[in-house]
Amino acid sequence: MQKANIFNIQHFSVHDGPGIRSVVFFKGCNLRCRWCHNPESVNFEKEILFYPEKCIGCGACIRNCPVQANIVDSNGIHRIDEKKCIRCFRCCRECYAEALVSVGEERTTEEIMRQLEENIIYFVNSGGGVTFSGGECMLQIDALQELLCLCRKKGIHTAVDTAGNVPWPYFEKILPDTELFLYDIKAMDGKVHKECTGTDNKLILENFKKLAATGAHILVRIPFVPGCNDMEIPAVAEFMKSYPHVKAKLLAYHAMGNSKYAALRKELTFEGAVPDKAYVKELKERYGFL
């Protein structure tokens, strides 16, 4: 039995594959996308989210912190001293108002499956299933492979959401039990890709070509981020012409995850403009994107 480091299981999703789905979010990613709306997914380590607007000033976190890392400064503002914090997460367990929340937990594949199986009736009735996402779920390939296999044995449709920046043998491991790949293509120009994500796209594109050649069911997902990769959209569309059997979906940038950066005490390094809906629709029609 494998263990997976996850940070959320979202039920009743309708945006991550066909039908009603449960999405298992794995923690840890090897890209650093400037626009990432799940910054809590990036690090493999368990972290603390702090939402000061929820704090009721009960003092439970301060009383229970063994190293006095939760403090109220001279301005009466509650903050976490990162240098002192030992990540015992006692403050999160004691926070009645859920202003302090731990993110990330190690769970066995059996535990995860028990939770997923509760929704089988919804999967069956809607043509849905389970999507494994992240972070980058393929970085925990052994746990992912086991979960996919267990889902298939239960007759649950499986999808893997990936950026593709992993060794090709990882794909070979999960191909037999993955019914749909949601594959990110963020840019065609390697330099632009590196500026946007911290790494070039050579391996990503190589893996996509190999995956497409296997006949796997793939849906390419293209983030449209003005100020980052917007000039790359025509090149991605041209690339996709070589794969007429693969559909592509344009995903417009949104800023709904920006508040998480403050909650993690991380700097928000990118705050782009949310693209106009009419323009996004125009791009979809022009290039044949979903």
PDB file of C-alpha atoms in Angstrom:
ATOM      1  CA  MET A   1       0.000   0.000   0.000  1.00  0.00           C
ATOM      2  CA  GLN A   2       1.401   3.364  -1.074  1.00  0.00           C
ATOM      3  CA  LYS A   3       1.078   6.736   0.625  1.00  0.00           C
ATOM      4  CA  ALA A   4       0.332   9.995  -1.155  1.00  0.00           C
ATOM      5  CA  ASN A   5       0.989  13.540  -0.004  1.00  0.00           C
ATOM      6  CA  ILE A   6      -2.200  15.419  -0.885  1.00  0.00           C
ATOM      7  CA  PHE A   7      -3.667  18.779   0.072  1.00  0.00           C
ATOM      8  CA  ASN A   8      -7.318  18.463  -0.932  1.00  0.00           C
ATOM      9  CA  ILE A   9     -10.010  16.210  -2.337  1.00  0.00           C
ATOM     10  CA  GLN A  10     -12.637  18.279  -4.103  1.00  0.00           C
ATOM     11  CA  HIS A  11     -15.959  16.623  -4.806  1.00  0.00           C
ATOM     12  CA  PHE A  12     -18.628  17.460  -7.388  1.00  0.00           C
ATOM     13  CA  SER A  13     -16.239  19.115  -9.831  1.00  0.00           C
ATOM     14  CA  VAL A  14     -17.490  19.594 -13.392  1.00  0.00           C
ATOM     15  CA  HIS A  15     -14.394  21.274 -14.859  1.00  0.00           C
ATOM     16  CA  ASP A  16     -11.775  18.523 -14.700  1.00  0.00           C
ATOM     17  CA  GLY A  17     -13.022  15.890 -17.087  1.00  0.00           C
ATOM     18  CA  PRO A  18     -16.402  14.469 -18.115  1.00  0.00           C
ATOM     19  CA  GLY A  19     -19.363  14.300 -15.748  1.00  0.00           C
ATOM     20  CA  ILE A  20     -19.321  14.872 -12.009  1.00  0.00           C
ATOM     21  CA  ARG A  21     -15.874  14.172 -10.592  1.00  0.00           C
ATOM     22  CA  SER A  22     -13.818  14.039  -7.455  1.00  0.00           C
ATOM     23  CA  VAL A  23     -10.419  15.702  -7.844  1.00  0.00           C
ATOM     24  CA  VAL A  24      -7.476  14.536  -5.743  1.00  0.00           C
ATOM     25  CA  PHE A  25      -4.864  17.286  -5.438  1.00  0.00           C
ATOM     26  CA  PHE A  26      -1.313  16.037  -4.876  1.00  0.00           C
ATOM     27  CA  LYS A  27       1.142  18.336  -3.121  1.00  0.00           C
ATOM     28  CA  GLY A  28       4.403  19.268  -4.797  1.00  0.00           C
ATOM     29  CA  CYS A  29       5.252  20.662  -8.228  1.00  0.00           C
ATOM     30  CA  ASN A  30       8.423  21.028 -10.295  1.00  0.00           C
ATOM     31  CA  LEU A  31       7.181  24.077 -12.214  1.00  0.00           C
ATOM     32  CA  ARG A  32       6.931  27.599 -10.845  1.00  0.00           C
ATOM     33  CA  CYS A  33       4.196  29.147 -12.975  1.00  0.00           C
ATOM     34  CA  ARG A  34       4.023  32.880 -12.345  1.00  0.00           C
ATOM     35  CA  TRP A  35       0.210  32.814 -12.361  1.00  0.00           C
ATOM     36  CA  CYS A  36      -0.250  29.719 -10.192  1.00  0.00           C
ATOM     37  CA  HIS A  37      -3.638  29.877  -8.466  1.00  0.00           C
ATOM     38  CA  ASN A  38      -2.814  26.997  -6.110  1.00  0.00           C
ATOM     39  CA  PRO A  39       0.408  28.206  -4.436  1.00  0.00           C
ATOM     40  CA  GLU A  40      -0.236  25.771  -1.583  1.00  0.00           C
ATOM     41  CA  SER A  41       0.397  22.978  -4.102  1.00  0.00           C
ATOM     42  CA  VAL A  42       3.968  23.960  -4.963  1.00  0.00           C
ATOM     43  CA  ASN A  43       5.977  22.763  -1.950  1.00  0.00           C
ATOM     44  CA  PHE A  44       5.988  19.117  -0.906  1.00  0.00           C
ATOM     45  CA  GLU A  45       6.145  20.078   2.767  1.00  0.00           C
ATOM     46  CA  LYS A  46       3.080  20.613   4.923  1.00  0.00           C
ATOM     47  CA  GLU A  47       2.342  24.327   5.356  1.00  0.00           C
ATOM     48  CA  ILE A  48       0.216  26.754   7.375  1.00  0.00           C
ATOM     49  CA  LEU A  49      -2.365  29.039   5.799  1.00  0.00           C
ATOM     50  CA  PHE A  50      -3.237  32.049   7.980  1.00  0.00           C
ATOM     51  CA  TYR A  51      -6.405  34.058   7.283  1.00  0.00           C
ATOM     52  CA  PRO A  52      -6.288  37.056   9.656  1.00  0.00           C
ATOM     53  CA  GLU A  53      -9.815  38.156   8.689  1.00  0.00           C
ATOM     54  CA  LYS A  54     -11.138  34.974  10.323  1.00  0.00           C
ATOM     55  CA  CYS A  55      -9.189  35.429  13.564  1.00  0.00           C
ATOM     56  CA  ILE A  56     -11.448  36.043  16.581  1.00  0.00           C
ATOM     57  CA  GLY A  57      -8.579  36.864  18.949  1.00  0.00           C
ATOM     58  CA  CYS A  58      -9.202  33.918  21.270  1.00  0.00           C
ATOM     59  CA  GLY A  59      -5.478  33.381  21.885  1.00  0.00           C
ATOM     60  CA  ALA A  60      -5.636  29.572  21.595  1.00  0.00           C
ATOM     61  CA  CYS A  61      -2.809  29.499  19.071  1.00  0.00           C
ATOM     62  CA  ILE A  62      -0.557  31.620  21.280  1.00  0.00           C
ATOM     63  CA  ARG A  63      -1.243  29.533  24.377  1.00  0.00           C
ATOM     64  CA  ASN A  64      -0.586  26.252  22.587  1.00  0.00           C
ATOM     65  CA  CYS A  65       2.475  27.185  20.540  1.00  0.00           C
ATOM     66  CA  PRO A  66       5.497  25.479  22.186  1.00  0.00           C
ATOM     67  CA  VAL A  67       8.015  27.938  20.696  1.00  0.00           C
ATOM     68  CA  GLN A  68       6.026  31.200  20.830  1.00  0.00           C
ATOM     69  CA  ALA A  69       5.944  31.459  17.027  1.00  0.00           C
ATOM     70  CA  ASN A  70       2.381  32.839  17.095  1.00  0.00           C
ATOM     71  CA  ILE A  71       2.668  36.382  18.355  1.00  0.00           C
ATOM     72  CA  VAL A  72       0.775  39.655  18.531  1.00  0.00           C
ATOM     73  CA  ASP A  73       3.105  42.492  17.544  1.00  0.00           C
ATOM     74  CA  SER A  74       3.235  46.021  18.938  1.00  0.00           C
ATOM     75  CA  ASN A  75       0.518  47.101  16.505  1.00  0.00           C
ATOM     76  CA  GLY A  76      -1.848  44.444  17.796  1.00  0.00           C
ATOM     77  CA  ILE A  77      -1.459  42.361  14.647  1.00  0.00           C
ATOM     78  CA  HIS A  78      -1.302  38.585  14.920  1.00  0.00           C
ATOM     79  CA  ARG A  79       1.479  37.065  12.853  1.00  0.00           C
ATOM     80  CA  ILE A  80       3.644  33.966  12.624  1.00  0.00           C
ATOM     81  CA  ASP A  81       7.371  34.184  13.290  1.00  0.00           C
ATOM     82  CA  GLU A  82       8.663  31.929  10.482  1.00  0.00           C
ATOM     83  CA  LYS A  83      12.129  31.648  12.052  1.00  0.00           C
ATOM     84  CA  LYS A  84      10.704  30.193  15.252  1.00  0.00           C
ATOM     85  CA  CYS A  85       7.951  28.020  13.782  1.00  0.00           C
ATOM     86  CA  ILE A  86       8.774  24.288  13.970  1.00  0.00           C
ATOM     87  CA  ARG A  87       5.711  23.183  11.923  1.00  0.00           C
ATOM     88  CA  CYS A  88       4.119  21.184  14.714  1.00  0.00           C
ATOM     89  CA  PHE A  89       0.712  22.518  13.539  1.00  0.00           C
ATOM     90  CA  ARG A  90      -0.652  22.575  17.070  1.00  0.00           C
ATOM     91  CA  CYS A  91      -1.927  26.098  16.432  1.00  0.00           C
ATOM     92  CA  CYS A  92      -3.992  24.842  13.494  1.00  0.00           C
ATOM     93  CA  ARG A  93      -5.556  22.085  15.563  1.00  0.00           C
ATOM     94  CA  GLU A  94      -6.472  24.564  18.304  1.00  0.00           C
ATOM     95  CA  CYS A  95      -7.831  27.327  16.051  1.00  0.00           C
ATOM     96  CA  TYR A  96     -11.607  27.357  16.592  1.00  0.00           C
ATOM     97  CA  ALA A  97     -12.225  29.930  13.872  1.00  0.00           C
ATOM     98  CA  GLU A  98     -10.135  28.124  11.206  1.00  0.00           C
ATOM     99  CA  ALA A  99      -7.989  31.199  10.738  1.00  0.00           C
ATOM    100  CA  LEU A 100      -4.959  28.881  10.909  1.00  0.00           C
ATOM    101  CA  VAL A 101      -5.243  25.897   8.589  1.00  0.00           C
ATOM    102  CA  SER A 102      -2.696  23.185   7.864  1.00  0.00           C
ATOM    103  CA  VAL A 103      -2.367  22.223   4.217  1.00  0.00           C
ATOM    104  CA  GLY A 104      -0.940  18.883   3.170  1.00  0.00           C
ATOM    105  CA  GLU A 105      -1.290  15.435   4.650  1.00  0.00           C
ATOM    106  CA  GLU A 106       0.078  11.984   3.968  1.00  0.00           C
ATOM    107  CA  ARG A 107      -2.684   9.456   3.377  1.00  0.00           C
ATOM    108  CA  THR A 108      -2.655   5.847   2.258  1.00  0.00           C
ATOM    109  CA  THR A 109      -4.158   4.926  -1.074  1.00  0.00           C
ATOM    110  CA  GLU A 110      -6.685   2.831   0.833  1.00  0.00           C
ATOM    111  CA  GLU A 111      -7.834   5.855   2.847  1.00  0.00           C
ATOM    112  CA  ILE A 112      -8.157   7.957  -0.289  1.00  0.00           C
ATOM    113  CA  MET A 113     -10.104   5.242  -2.104  1.00  0.00           C
ATOM    114  CA  ARG A 114     -12.591   4.909   0.750  1.00  0.00           C
ATOM    115  CA  GLN A 115     -13.440   8.579   0.370  1.00  0.00           C
ATOM    116  CA  LEU A 116     -13.680   8.374  -3.411  1.00  0.00           C
ATOM    117  CA  GLU A 117     -15.923   5.322  -3.364  1.00  0.00           C
ATOM    118  CA  GLU A 118     -18.564   7.270  -1.448  1.00  0.00           C
ATOM    119  CA  ASN A 119     -19.334   9.118  -4.703  1.00  0.00           C
ATOM    120  CA  ILE A 120     -19.519   6.172  -7.087  1.00  0.00           C
ATOM    121  CA  ILE A 121     -23.251   6.671  -7.609  1.00  0.00           C
ATOM    122  CA  TYR A 122     -22.607  10.217  -8.861  1.00  0.00           C
ATOM    123  CA  PHE A 123     -19.834   9.033 -11.156  1.00  0.00           C
ATOM    124  CA  VAL A 124     -22.025   6.335 -12.669  1.00  0.00           C
ATOM    125  CA  ASN A 125     -25.095   8.528 -13.160  1.00  0.00           C
ATOM    126  CA  SER A 126     -23.180  11.447 -14.698  1.00  0.00           C
ATOM    127  CA  GLY A 127     -20.485   9.648 -16.660  1.00  0.00           C
ATOM    128  CA  GLY A 128     -17.924  11.135 -14.295  1.00  0.00           C
ATOM    129  CA  GLY A 129     -15.058   9.761 -12.271  1.00  0.00           C
ATOM    130  CA  VAL A 130     -11.859  10.760 -10.508  1.00  0.00           C
ATOM    131  CA  THR A 131      -9.215  13.227 -11.664  1.00  0.00           C
ATOM    132  CA  PHE A 132      -5.743  13.264 -10.140  1.00  0.00           C
ATOM    133  CA  SER A 133      -4.229  16.731 -10.151  1.00  0.00           C
ATOM    134  CA  GLY A 134      -1.849  18.907  -8.194  1.00  0.00           C
ATOM    135  CA  GLY A 135       0.688  20.354  -7.977  1.00  0.00           C
ATOM    136  CA  GLU A 136       2.024  17.641 -10.227  1.00  0.00           C
ATOM    137  CA  CYS A 137       0.494  14.296  -9.359  1.00  0.00           C
ATOM    138  CA  MET A 138       2.975  12.379 -11.518  1.00  0.00           C
ATOM    139  CA  LEU A 139       5.840  13.294  -9.179  1.00  0.00           C
ATOM    140  CA  GLN A 140       4.332  10.736  -6.791  1.00  0.00           C
ATOM    141  CA  ILE A 141       4.130   8.121  -9.501  1.00  0.00           C
ATOM    142  CA  ASP A 142       3.902   4.956  -7.377  1.00  0.00           C
ATOM    143  CA  ALA A 143       0.970   6.213  -5.308  1.00  0.00           C
ATOM    144  CA  LEU A 144      -0.682   7.597  -8.435  1.00  0.00           C
ATOM    145  CA  GLN A 145      -0.302   4.294 -10.277  1.00  0.00           C
ATOM    146  CA  GLU A 146      -1.846   2.390  -7.386  1.00  0.00           C
ATOM    147  CA  LEU A 147      -4.799   4.772  -7.124  1.00  0.00           C
ATOM    148  CA  LEU A 148      -5.457   4.588 -10.853  1.00  0.00           C
ATOM    149  CA  CYS A 149      -5.379   0.806 -10.743  1.00  0.00           C
ATOM    150  CA  LEU A 150      -7.756   0.700  -7.770  1.00  0.00           C
ATOM    151  CA  CYS A 151     -10.164   3.079  -9.507  1.00  0.00           C
ATOM    152  CA  ARG A 152     -10.221   0.998 -12.669  1.00  0.00           C
ATOM    153  CA  LYS A 153     -10.929  -2.142 -10.647  1.00  0.00           C
ATOM    154  CA  LYS A 154     -13.946  -0.329  -9.172  1.00  0.00           C
ATOM    155  CA  GLY A 155     -15.107   0.772 -12.626  1.00  0.00           C
ATOM    156  CA  ILE A 156     -14.337   4.441 -11.929  1.00  0.00           C
ATOM    157  CA  HIS A 157     -13.301   6.608 -14.892  1.00  0.00           C
ATOM    158  CA  THR A 158      -9.791   7.983 -14.425  1.00  0.00           C
ATOM    159  CA  ALA A 159      -8.133  11.209 -15.554  1.00  0.00           C
ATOM    160  CA  VAL A 160      -4.651  12.582 -14.899  1.00  0.00           C
ATOM    161  CA  ASP A 161      -4.039  16.340 -14.970  1.00  0.00           C
ATOM    162  CA  THR A 162      -0.364  16.910 -15.733  1.00  0.00           C
ATOM    163  CA  ALA A 163       2.114  19.485 -16.989  1.00  0.00           C
ATOM    164  CA  GLY A 164       4.114  16.607 -18.485  1.00  0.00           C
ATOM    165  CA  ASN A 165       7.472  17.631 -16.999  1.00  0.00           C
ATOM    166  CA  VAL A 166       8.408  14.142 -15.816  1.00  0.00           C
ATOM    167  CA  PRO A 167      10.433  11.228 -17.248  1.00  0.00           C
ATOM    168  CA  TRP A 168       8.645   9.361 -20.042  1.00  0.00           C
ATOM    169  CA  PRO A 169       8.714   5.998 -18.138  1.00  0.00           C
ATOM    170  CA  TYR A 170       6.298   7.596 -15.652  1.00  0.00           C
ATOM    171  CA  PHE A 171       3.735   7.862 -18.434  1.00  0.00           C
ATOM    172  CA  GLU A 172       4.349   4.253 -19.427  1.00  0.00           C
ATOM    173  CA  LYS A 173       3.576   3.186 -15.863  1.00  0.00           C
ATOM    174  CA  ILE A 174       0.121   4.756 -15.800  1.00  0.00           C
ATOM    175  CA  LEU A 175      -0.973   4.450 -19.429  1.00  0.00           C
ATOM    176  CA  PRO A 176      -2.895   1.179 -18.912  1.00  0.00           C
ATOM    177  CA  ASP A 177      -5.109   2.672 -16.187  1.00  0.00           C
ATOM    178  CA  THR A 178      -5.536   6.279 -17.357  1.00  0.00           C
ATOM    179  CA  GLU A 179      -8.580   6.922 -19.515  1.00  0.00           C
ATOM    180  CA  LEU A 180      -7.970  10.636 -20.043  1.00  0.00           C
ATOM    181  CA  PHE A 181      -4.941  12.897 -19.843  1.00  0.00           C
ATOM    182  CA  LEU A 182      -5.527  16.604 -19.205  1.00  0.00           C
ATOM    183  CA  TYR A 183      -2.238  17.888 -20.606  1.00  0.00           C
ATOM    184  CA  ASP A 184      -1.009  21.448 -20.118  1.00  0.00           C
ATOM    185  CA  ILE A 185       0.740  23.245 -22.975  1.00  0.00           C
ATOM    186  CA  LYS A 186       1.627  26.729 -21.801  1.00  0.00           C
ATOM    187  CA  ALA A 187       3.932  27.981 -24.578  1.00  0.00           C
ATOM    188  CA  MET A 188       5.809  26.785 -27.650  1.00  0.00           C
ATOM    189  CA  ASP A 189       8.847  29.045 -27.317  1.00  0.00           C
ATOM    190  CA  GLY A 190      11.255  27.494 -24.801  1.00  0.00           C
ATOM    191  CA  LYS A 191      12.501  30.862 -23.534  1.00  0.00           C
ATOM    192  CA  VAL A 192       8.978  32.155 -22.967  1.00  0.00           C
ATOM    193  CA  HIS A 193       8.083  28.923 -21.215  1.00  0.00           C
ATOM    194  CA  LYS A 194      11.068  29.259 -18.907  1.00  0.00           C
ATOM    195  CA  GLU A 195      10.230  32.880 -18.118  1.00  0.00           C
ATOM    196  CA  CYS A 196       6.666  31.846 -17.245  1.00  0.00           C
ATOM    197  CA  THR A 197       7.309  28.570 -15.413  1.00  0.00           C
ATOM    198  CA  GLY A 198      10.958  28.415 -14.398  1.00  0.00           C
ATOM    199  CA  THR A 199      11.840  25.619 -16.842  1.00  0.00           C
ATOM    200  CA  ASP A 200      11.959  25.076 -20.582  1.00  0.00           C
ATOM    201  CA  ASN A 201       9.392  22.939 -22.401  1.00  0.00           C
ATOM    202  CA  LYS A 202      11.604  20.445 -24.250  1.00  0.00           C
ATOM    203  CA  LEU A 203      10.643  17.439 -22.117  1.00  0.00           C
ATOM    204  CA  ILE A 204       7.002  18.526 -21.983  1.00  0.00           C
ATOM    205  CA  LEU A 205       6.661  18.648 -25.766  1.00  0.00           C
ATOM    206  CA  GLU A 206       8.618  15.413 -26.251  1.00  0.00           C
ATOM    207  CA  ASN A 207       6.333  13.615 -23.838  1.00  0.00           C
ATOM    208  CA  PHE A 208       3.232  15.031 -25.498  1.00  0.00           C
ATOM    209  CA  LYS A 209       4.331  13.735 -28.905  1.00  0.00           C
ATOM    210  CA  LYS A 210       5.025  10.279 -27.475  1.00  0.00           C
ATOM    211  CA  LEU A 211       1.745  10.246 -25.578  1.00  0.00           C
ATOM    212  CA  ALA A 212      -0.244  11.289 -28.645  1.00  0.00           C
ATOM    213  CA  ALA A 213       1.449   8.518 -30.651  1.00  0.00           C
ATOM    214  CA  THR A 214       0.122   5.888 -28.237  1.00  0.00           C
ATOM    215  CA  GLY A 215      -3.455   6.815 -29.102  1.00  0.00           C
ATOM    216  CA  ALA A 216      -4.180   7.900 -25.539  1.00  0.00           C
ATOM    217  CA  HIS A 217      -7.248  10.073 -24.984  1.00  0.00           C
ATOM    218  CA  ILE A 218      -5.871  13.583 -24.406  1.00  0.00           C
ATOM    219  CA  LEU A 219      -7.402  16.983 -23.792  1.00  0.00           C
ATOM    220  CA  VAL A 220      -4.828  19.752 -24.073  1.00  0.00           C
ATOM    221  CA  ARG A 221      -5.437  22.655 -21.716  1.00  0.00           C
ATOM    222  CA  ILE A 222      -3.887  26.006 -22.614  1.00  0.00           C
ATOM    223  CA  PRO A 223      -3.750  28.737 -19.974  1.00  0.00           C
ATOM    224  CA  PHE A 224      -4.301  32.174 -21.491  1.00  0.00           C
ATOM    225  CA  VAL A 225      -2.413  34.633 -19.290  1.00  0.00           C
ATOM    226  CA  PRO A 226      -2.140  38.213 -20.625  1.00  0.00           C
ATOM    227  CA  GLY A 227       1.320  39.548 -19.941  1.00  0.00           C
ATOM    228  CA  CYS A 228       2.827  36.064 -19.811  1.00  0.00           C
ATOM    229  CA  ASN A 229       1.978  33.686 -22.616  1.00  0.00           C
ATOM    230  CA  ASP A 230      -0.733  35.497 -24.590  1.00  0.00           C
ATOM    231  CA  MET A 231       1.548  35.928 -27.617  1.00  0.00           C
ATOM    232  CA  GLU A 232       2.105  32.151 -27.674  1.00  0.00           C
ATOM    233  CA  ILE A 233      -1.520  31.210 -28.379  1.00  0.00           C
ATOM    234  CA  PRO A 234      -1.203  31.289 -32.212  1.00  0.00           C
ATOM    235  CA  ALA A 235       1.914  29.061 -32.045  1.00  0.00           C
ATOM    236  CA  VAL A 236       0.151  26.550 -29.791  1.00  0.00           C
ATOM    237  CA  ALA A 237      -2.816  26.510 -32.170  1.00  0.00           C
ATOM    238  CA  GLU A 238      -0.475  25.846 -35.120  1.00  0.00           C
ATOM    239  CA  PHE A 239       1.214  23.022 -33.187  1.00  0.00           C
ATOM    240  CA  MET A 240      -2.137  21.410 -32.458  1.00  0.00           C
ATOM    241  CA  LYS A 241      -2.926  21.197 -36.187  1.00  0.00           C
ATOM    242  CA  SER A 242      -0.544  18.234 -36.318  1.00  0.00           C
ATOM    243  CA  TYR A 243      -2.791  16.427 -33.840  1.00  0.00           C
ATOM    244  CA  PRO A 244      -6.319  16.721 -35.276  1.00  0.00           C
ATOM    245  CA  HIS A 245      -7.538  13.889 -33.045  1.00  0.00           C
ATOM    246  CA  VAL A 246      -6.611  15.861 -29.900  1.00  0.00           C
ATOM    247  CA  LYS A 247      -8.949  18.582 -28.672  1.00  0.00           C
ATOM    248  CA  ALA A 248      -7.624  21.697 -26.958  1.00  0.00           C
ATOM    249  CA  LYS A 249      -9.279  23.931 -24.378  1.00  0.00           C
ATOM    250  CA  LEU A 250      -8.362  27.550 -23.651  1.00  0.00           C
ATOM    251  CA  LEU A 251      -8.391  28.447 -19.956  1.00  0.00           C
ATOM    252  CA  ALA A 252      -8.550  32.164 -19.160  1.00  0.00           C
ATOM    253  CA  TYR A 253      -6.419  33.505 -16.322  1.00  0.00           C
ATOM    254  CA  HIS A 254      -8.240  34.350 -13.109  1.00  0.00           C
ATOM    255  CA  ALA A 255      -7.039  35.930  -9.890  1.00  0.00           C
ATOM    256  CA  MET A 256      -9.105  33.868  -7.443  1.00  0.00           C
ATOM    257  CA  GLY A 257      -6.029  32.266  -5.893  1.00  0.00           C
ATOM    258  CA  ASN A 258      -4.201  35.506  -5.136  1.00  0.00           C
ATOM    259  CA  SER A 259      -5.380  35.668  -1.520  1.00  0.00           C
ATOM    260  CA  LYS A 260      -3.607  32.372  -0.817  1.00  0.00           C
ATOM    261  CA  TYR A 261      -0.222  34.012  -1.287  1.00  0.00           C
ATOM    262  CA  ALA A 262      -0.842  36.316   1.657  1.00  0.00           C
ATOM    263  CA  ALA A 263      -2.182  33.397   3.685  1.00  0.00           C
ATOM    264  CA  LEU A 264       1.090  31.522   3.018  1.00  0.00           C
ATOM    265  CA  ARG A 265       3.166  34.657   3.730  1.00  0.00           C
ATOM    266  CA  LYS A 266       4.489  34.485   0.168  1.00  0.00           C
ATOM    267  CA  GLU A 267       5.054  37.360  -2.210  1.00  0.00           C
ATOM    268  CA  LEU A 268       2.530  37.669  -5.020  1.00  0.00           C
ATOM    269  CA  THR A 269       4.924  38.025  -7.939  1.00  0.00           C
ATOM    270  CA  PHE A 270       2.321  38.187 -10.722  1.00  0.00           C
ATOM    271  CA  GLU A 271      -1.023  39.924 -10.788  1.00  0.00           C
ATOM    272  CA  GLY A 272      -2.188  40.019 -14.369  1.00  0.00           C
ATOM    273  CA  ALA A 273      -5.331  41.432 -15.894  1.00  0.00           C
ATOM    274  CA  VAL A 274      -8.239  39.033 -16.141  1.00  0.00           C
ATOM    275  CA  PRO A 275      -8.904  38.764 -19.901  1.00  0.00           C
ATOM    276  CA  ASP A 276     -12.115  40.063 -21.405  1.00  0.00           C
ATOM    277  CA  LYS A 277     -14.668  37.281 -21.858  1.00  0.00           C
ATOM    278  CA  ALA A 278     -15.598  38.442 -25.348  1.00  0.00           C
ATOM    279  CA  TYR A 279     -11.950  38.341 -26.431  1.00  0.00           C
ATOM    280  CA  VAL A 280     -11.477  34.861 -24.968  1.00  0.00           C
ATOM    281  CA  LYS A 281     -14.546  33.710 -26.895  1.00  0.00           C
ATOM    282  CA  GLU A 282     -13.119  35.251 -30.056  1.00  0.00           C
ATOM    283  CA  LEU A 283      -9.820  33.378 -29.590  1.00  0.00           C
ATOM    284  CA  LYS A 284     -11.641  30.092 -29.069  1.00  0.00           C
ATOM    285  CA  GLU A 285     -13.613  30.558 -32.261  1.00  0.00           C
ATOM    286  CA  ARG A 286     -10.579  31.707 -34.250  1.00  0.00           C
ATOM    287  CA  TYR A 287      -8.408  28.750 -33.315  1.00  0.00           C
ATOM    288  CA  GLY A 288     -11.029  26.054 -32.749  1.00  0.00           C
ATOM    289  CA  PHE A 289     -10.418  25.736 -29.015  1.00  0.00           C
ATOM    290  CA  LEU A 290     -13.028  24.508 -26.585  1.00  0.00           C
TER     291      LEU A 290
END
